[in-house]
Amino acid sequence: MARTAYVTDLKSLQGECSANYLRLLRLVDDMESGQRREIALSSDEQHFGDLQLKVLEHAPYTTMVEVTQSGPLDAVMEGPRMRVHLYHDVRMAEVTDFQRQRHFSGRYRYPNAHMHQPDEKLQLNRFLGEWLAHGLAHGHTYDLPEMR
């Protein structure tokens, strides 16, 4: 049986990017370039790690945010890292870099040299959405003393 080619679902991708824009705005709207926010991810008394958001660039129409996670396995392996571009004019946020890989296509032939899934771009943006939704629902910011 012949395999049908994957067709990019633009409606799902745009919906995910729009939802991620709103999620990120709730977390970084008041931040300027170079500022960082840490969100503790915990349940009851168990700490699962920290979600870090750092504004790399802030311009009138775009913002670049780095999203990383640290946790108990940091000594063994590096946690996930994404760079997300927020486009304020269209109110969308798109993953542009994941684990130091950049520029994802809307679809890939499979198999391929980098082992990307046919819908890799959509999956990365969905992962970001789940990550941010979890942080918003279950995370809390640290009360750090003011540095003098």
Coordinates of N, CA and C in Angstrom, one line a residue:
M1 N 0.8 -1.2 0.0 CA 0.0 0.0 0.0 C 0.9 1.2 0.0
A2 N 0.6 2.2 -0.8 CA 1.4 3.4 -1.0 C 1.1 4.4 0.2
R3 N 2.1 4.9 0.7 CA 2.0 5.9 1.8 C 1.6 7.3 1.2
T4 N 0.6 7.9 1.8 CA 0.2 9.3 1.3 C 1.2 10.3 2.0
A5 N 1.5 11.3 1.2 CA 2.4 12.4 1.7 C 1.7 13.2 2.8
Y6 N 2.4 13.6 3.8 CA 1.9 14.4 4.9 C 1.6 15.8 4.3
V7 N 0.4 16.3 4.6 CA 0.0 17.7 4.2 C 0.0 18.6 5.5
T8 N 0.7 19.7 5.5 CA 0.8 20.6 6.6 C -0.6 21.1 7.0
D9 N -0.9 21.0 8.2 CA -2.2 21.5 8.8 C -2.0 22.9 9.3
L10 N -2.1 23.9 8.3 CA -1.8 25.3 8.7 C -2.8 25.8 9.8
K11 N -4.0 25.3 9.7 CA -5.0 25.8 10.7 C -4.6 25.4 12.1
S12 N -4.1 24.2 12.3 CA -3.7 23.7 13.6 C -2.4 24.4 14.0
L13 N -1.5 24.6 13.1 CA -0.2 25.3 13.4 C -0.5 26.7 13.8
Q14 N -1.3 27.4 13.1 CA -1.6 28.8 13.4 C -2.4 28.9 14.8
G15 N -3.3 28.0 15.0 CA -4.0 28.0 16.3 C -3.0 27.7 17.5
E16 N -2.1 26.8 17.3 CA -1.1 26.5 18.3 C -0.2 27.7 18.6
C17 N 0.2 28.4 17.5 CA 1.1 29.6 17.6 C 0.4 30.7 18.3
S18 N -0.9 30.9 18.0 CA -1.7 32.0 18.6 C -1.9 31.7 20.1
A19 N -2.2 30.5 20.4 CA -2.4 30.1 21.9 C -1.1 30.3 22.6
N20 N 0.0 29.9 22.0 CA 1.3 30.1 22.7 C 1.7 31.5 22.9
Y21 N 1.3 32.4 21.9 CA 1.5 33.8 22.1 C 0.8 34.3 23.3
L22 N -0.4 33.9 23.5 CA -1.2 34.4 24.7 C -0.6 33.8 26.0
R23 N -0.1 32.6 26.0 CA 0.5 32.0 27.1 C 1.8 32.7 27.5
L24 N 2.6 32.9 26.5 CA 3.9 33.6 26.7 C 3.7 35.1 27.2
L25 N 2.7 35.7 26.6 CA 2.4 37.1 27.1 C 2.1 37.2 28.6
R26 N 1.4 36.2 29.1 CA 1.1 36.1 30.5 C 2.3 36.0 31.3
L27 N 3.4 35.4 30.8 CA 4.6 35.1 31.5 C 5.7 36.2 31.3
V28 N 5.8 36.8 30.2 CA 6.9 37.7 29.9 C 6.5 39.1 29.5
D29 N 5.2 39.5 29.5 CA 4.8 40.8 29.0 C 5.4 42.0 29.6
D30 N 5.7 41.9 30.9 CA 6.3 43.0 31.6 C 7.9 43.0 31.6
M31 N 8.5 42.1 30.9 CA 9.9 41.9 30.9 C 10.6 42.6 29.8
E32 N 11.8 43.1 30.0 CA 12.6 43.8 29.0 C 13.8 42.8 28.6
S33 N 14.5 43.2 27.6 CA 15.7 42.4 27.1 C 16.6 42.2 28.2
G34 N 17.1 40.9 28.3 CA 18.0 40.5 29.3 C 17.4 40.1 30.6
Q35 N 16.2 40.3 30.8 CA 15.5 39.9 32.1 C 15.1 38.4 32.0
R36 N 15.0 37.9 33.2 CA 14.8 36.4 33.3 C 13.8 36.2 34.4
R37 N 13.0 35.1 34.2 CA 12.0 34.7 35.2 C 12.0 33.2 35.4
E38 N 12.0 32.8 36.6 CA 12.1 31.4 36.9 C 10.7 31.0 37.6
I39 N 10.2 29.8 37.1 CA 9.0 29.3 37.6 C 9.2 27.9 38.1
A40 N 8.9 27.7 39.4 CA 9.1 26.4 40.0 C 8.0 25.5 39.6
L41 N 8.3 24.3 39.2 CA 7.3 23.3 38.8 C 7.2 22.3 39.9
S42 N 6.1 22.3 40.7 CA 6.0 21.4 41.8 C 4.6 20.9 42.0
S43 N 4.5 19.9 42.7 CA 3.2 19.3 43.1 C 3.2 19.0 44.6
D44 N 2.3 19.5 45.4 CA 2.4 19.3 46.8 C 3.8 19.7 47.3
E45 N 4.5 18.7 47.8 CA 5.9 19.0 48.3 C 7.0 18.4 47.4
Q46 N 6.6 18.0 46.2 CA 7.6 17.4 45.3 C 8.0 18.4 44.2
H47 N 9.3 18.7 44.1 CA 9.8 19.7 43.1 C 10.3 19.0 41.9
F48 N 9.7 19.3 40.7 CA 10.1 18.7 39.5 C 11.1 19.4 38.6
G49 N 11.4 20.7 39.0 CA 12.4 21.4 38.3 C 11.9 22.9 38.1
D50 N 12.6 23.6 37.3 CA 12.3 25.0 37.1 C 12.2 25.3 35.6
L51 N 11.2 26.1 35.2 CA 11.0 26.6 33.9 C 11.6 28.0 33.9
Q52 N 12.6 28.3 33.0 CA 13.2 29.6 32.9 C 12.9 30.3 31.6
L53 N 12.5 31.5 31.7 CA 12.2 32.3 30.6 C 13.1 33.5 30.6
K54 N 13.8 33.7 29.4 CA 14.7 34.9 29.3 C 14.4 35.6 28.0
V55 N 14.1 36.9 28.2 CA 13.9 37.8 27.0 C 15.3 38.1 26.4
L56 N 15.5 37.6 25.2 CA 16.8 37.8 24.5 C 16.8 39.1 23.8
E57 N 15.7 39.4 23.1 CA 15.5 40.6 22.3 C 14.1 41.1 22.4
H58 N 14.0 42.4 22.6 CA 12.6 43.0 22.6 C 12.6 44.2 21.7
A59 N 11.7 44.1 20.7 CA 11.6 45.2 19.7 C 10.1 45.5 19.6
P60 N 9.7 46.6 18.9 CA 8.3 47.0 18.9 C 7.4 45.9 18.3
Y61 N 7.9 45.2 17.3 CA 7.0 44.2 16.6 C 7.3 42.8 16.9
T62 N 8.5 42.5 17.5 CA 8.9 41.1 17.8 C 9.6 41.0 19.2
T63 N 9.6 39.9 19.8 CA 10.3 39.5 21.0 C 10.9 38.1 20.8
M64 N 12.1 37.9 21.2 CA 12.7 36.6 21.2 C 12.9 36.2 22.6
V65 N 12.3 35.0 23.0 CA 12.4 34.5 24.3 C 13.0 33.1 24.3
E66 N 13.9 32.8 25.2 CA 14.5 31.5 25.4 C 13.8 30.8 26.6
V67 N 13.3 29.6 26.3 CA 12.6 28.8 27.3 C 13.4 27.6 27.6
T68 N 13.8 27.4 28.8 CA 14.6 26.2 29.2 C 14.0 25.6 30.5
Q69 N 14.4 24.4 30.7 CA 13.9 23.7 31.9 C 15.1 23.1 32.6
S70 N 15.2 23.2 33.9 CA 16.3 22.6 34.7 C 15.6 21.7 35.7
G71 N 16.3 20.7 36.1 CA 15.7 19.8 37.1 C 16.7 18.8 37.7
P72 N 16.1 17.8 38.3 CA 17.0 16.8 39.0 C 17.9 16.0 38.1
L73 N 17.7 15.9 36.8 CA 18.6 15.1 36.0 C 19.6 16.0 35.3
D74 N 19.8 17.2 35.7 CA 20.7 18.1 35.0 C 22.2 17.6 35.0
A75 N 22.6 16.8 36.0 CA 23.9 16.3 36.0 C 24.1 15.2 34.9
V76 N 23.0 14.6 34.5 CA 23.1 13.5 33.5 C 22.9 14.0 32.1
M77 N 21.9 14.9 31.9 CA 21.6 15.4 30.6 C 21.0 16.8 30.7
E78 N 21.2 17.5 29.6 CA 20.7 18.9 29.5 C 19.2 18.9 29.3
G79 N 18.5 19.8 30.0 CA 17.1 19.9 29.8 C 16.7 20.5 28.5
P80 N 15.4 20.5 28.2 CA 15.0 21.1 26.9 C 15.2 22.6 26.8
R81 N 15.5 23.1 25.6 CA 15.8 24.5 25.4 C 15.2 24.9 24.1
M82 N 14.4 26.0 24.1 CA 13.8 26.5 22.9 C 14.0 28.0 22.8
R83 N 14.1 28.4 21.6 CA 14.0 29.9 21.4 C 12.6 30.1 20.6
V84 N 11.9 31.1 21.1 CA 10.6 31.3 20.6 C 10.5 32.8 20.1
H85 N 10.0 33.0 18.9 CA 9.9 34.3 18.4 C 8.4 34.7 18.5
L86 N 8.2 35.8 19.2 CA 6.8 36.4 19.3 C 6.6 37.4 18.3
Y87 N 5.6 37.3 17.4 CA 5.3 38.3 16.4 C 4.1 39.1 16.9
H88 N 4.3 40.3 17.4 CA 3.2 41.1 18.0 C 2.1 41.6 17.0
D89 N 2.5 41.8 15.8 CA 1.6 42.3 14.8 C 0.5 41.2 14.4
V90 N 0.9 40.0 14.4 CA -0.1 38.9 14.1 C -0.5 38.1 15.3
R91 N 0.1 38.4 16.5 CA -0.2 37.8 17.8 C 0.0 36.3 17.7
M92 N 1.3 35.9 17.3 CA 1.6 34.5 17.2 C 3.0 34.3 17.8
A93 N 3.3 33.1 18.3 CA 4.6 32.8 18.8 C 5.0 31.5 18.1
E94 N 6.2 31.4 17.6 CA 6.7 30.3 16.9 C 8.1 29.8 17.4
V95 N 8.2 28.5 17.6 CA 9.5 27.9 18.0 C 10.4 28.0 16.8
T96 N 11.5 28.7 16.9 CA 12.5 28.9 15.8 C 13.8 28.1 16.1
D97 N 14.0 27.6 17.3 CA 15.2 26.9 17.6 C 14.9 25.9 18.8
F98 N 15.3 24.6 18.6 CA 15.1 23.6 19.6 C 16.3 22.8 19.7
Q99 N 16.9 22.8 20.9 CA 18.1 22.1 21.2 C 19.2 22.4 20.2
R100 N 19.3 23.7 19.9 CA 20.3 24.3 19.0 C 20.1 23.9 17.5
Q101 N 19.0 23.4 17.2 CA 18.6 23.2 15.8 C 17.7 24.3 15.4
R102 N 17.9 24.9 14.2 CA 17.2 26.0 13.8 C 16.4 25.8 12.5
H103 N 15.5 26.7 12.2 CA 14.8 26.8 10.9 C 14.1 25.5 10.6
F104 N 12.9 25.3 11.1 CA 12.2 24.0 10.9 C 11.2 24.2 9.7
S105 N 11.2 23.3 8.8 CA 10.2 23.3 7.7 C 8.8 22.9 8.2
G106 N 7.9 23.2 7.4 CA 6.5 22.9 7.6 C 6.2 21.4 7.5
R107 N 7.1 20.7 6.7 CA 7.0 19.2 6.6 C 8.3 18.7 6.1
Y108 N 8.5 17.4 6.5 CA 9.7 16.7 6.1 C 9.4 15.4 5.4
R109 N 10.2 15.0 4.5 CA 10.1 13.6 4.0 C 10.6 12.7 5.1
Y110 N 10.1 11.5 5.2 CA 10.5 10.6 6.3 C 10.8 9.3 5.7
P111 N 11.9 8.7 6.0 CA 13.0 9.2 6.9 C 13.8 10.2 6.3
N112 N 14.6 11.0 7.2 CA 15.5 12.0 6.7 C 16.7 12.0 7.6
A113 N 17.7 12.7 7.2 CA 19.0 12.7 7.9 C 19.0 13.1 9.3
H114 N 18.1 14.0 9.6 CA 18.0 14.5 11.0 C 16.9 13.8 11.8
M115 N 16.2 12.9 11.2 CA 15.2 12.1 11.8 C 14.0 13.0 12.3
H116 N 13.8 14.1 11.6 CA 12.6 14.9 12.0 C 11.3 14.2 11.5
Q117 N 10.3 14.3 12.3 CA 9.0 13.8 11.9 C 8.4 14.6 10.8
P118 N 7.5 14.1 10.0 CA 6.9 14.8 8.9 C 6.3 16.2 9.4
D119 N 5.7 16.2 10.6 CA 5.1 17.4 11.2 C 5.9 17.9 12.3
E120 N 7.2 17.9 12.2 CA 8.1 18.3 13.3 C 7.8 19.7 13.8
K121 N 7.5 20.7 12.9 CA 7.3 22.1 13.3 C 6.0 22.1 14.2
L122 N 4.9 21.5 13.8 CA 3.7 21.4 14.6 C 3.9 20.8 15.9
Q123 N 4.7 19.7 16.0 CA 4.9 19.0 17.2 C 5.7 19.8 18.2
L124 N 6.7 20.6 17.7 CA 7.5 21.5 18.6 C 6.6 22.6 19.2
N125 N 5.8 23.1 18.4 CA 4.9 24.2 18.9 C 3.8 23.6 19.8
R126 N 3.4 22.4 19.6 CA 2.5 21.8 20.6 C 3.2 21.5 21.9
F127 N 4.4 21.0 21.8 CA 5.2 20.8 23.0 C 5.4 22.0 23.8
L128 N 5.7 23.1 23.1 CA 5.8 24.4 23.8 C 4.5 24.8 24.5
G129 N 3.4 24.6 23.8 CA 2.1 24.9 24.4 C 1.8 24.1 25.7
E130 N 2.1 22.8 25.6 CA 1.9 21.9 26.8 C 2.8 22.3 27.9
W131 N 4.0 22.7 27.6 CA 5.0 23.1 28.6 C 4.6 24.4 29.3
L132 N 4.1 25.4 28.5 CA 3.7 26.6 29.1 C 2.4 26.5 29.9
A133 N 1.5 25.7 29.3 CA 0.2 25.5 30.0 C 0.4 24.8 31.4
H134 N 1.4 23.9 31.4 CA 1.7 23.2 32.7 C 2.3 24.2 33.7
G135 N 3.2 25.1 33.2 CA 3.8 26.1 34.0 C 2.8 27.1 34.5
L136 N 1.9 27.5 33.7 CA 0.8 28.4 34.2 C -0.1 27.8 35.2
A137 N -0.4 26.5 35.0 CA -1.4 25.8 35.9 C -0.7 25.4 37.2
H138 N 0.5 24.9 37.2 CA 1.1 24.3 38.3 C 2.4 25.0 38.9
G139 N 2.8 26.0 38.2 CA 4.1 26.7 38.6 C 3.8 27.8 39.5
H140 N 4.9 28.3 40.1 CA 4.9 29.5 40.9 C 6.3 30.1 40.9
T141 N 6.3 31.4 40.9 CA 7.5 32.2 40.9 C 8.2 32.1 42.2
Y142 N 9.5 32.2 42.2 CA 10.2 32.3 43.4 C 10.1 33.7 44.0
D143 N 10.1 33.7 45.3 CA 10.1 35.0 46.0 C 11.6 35.3 46.4
L144 N 12.3 35.9 45.5 CA 13.7 36.2 45.7 C 13.9 37.5 46.3
P145 N 14.8 37.6 47.3 CA 15.1 38.9 47.9 C 15.7 39.9 46.9
E146 N 15.4 41.1 47.1 CA 15.9 42.1 46.1 C 17.4 42.3 46.3
M147 N 18.1 42.3 45.2 CA 19.6 42.4 45.3 C 19.9 43.9 45.4
R148 N 20.9 44.2 46.2 CA 21.3 45.6 46.4 C 22.7 45.8 46.0

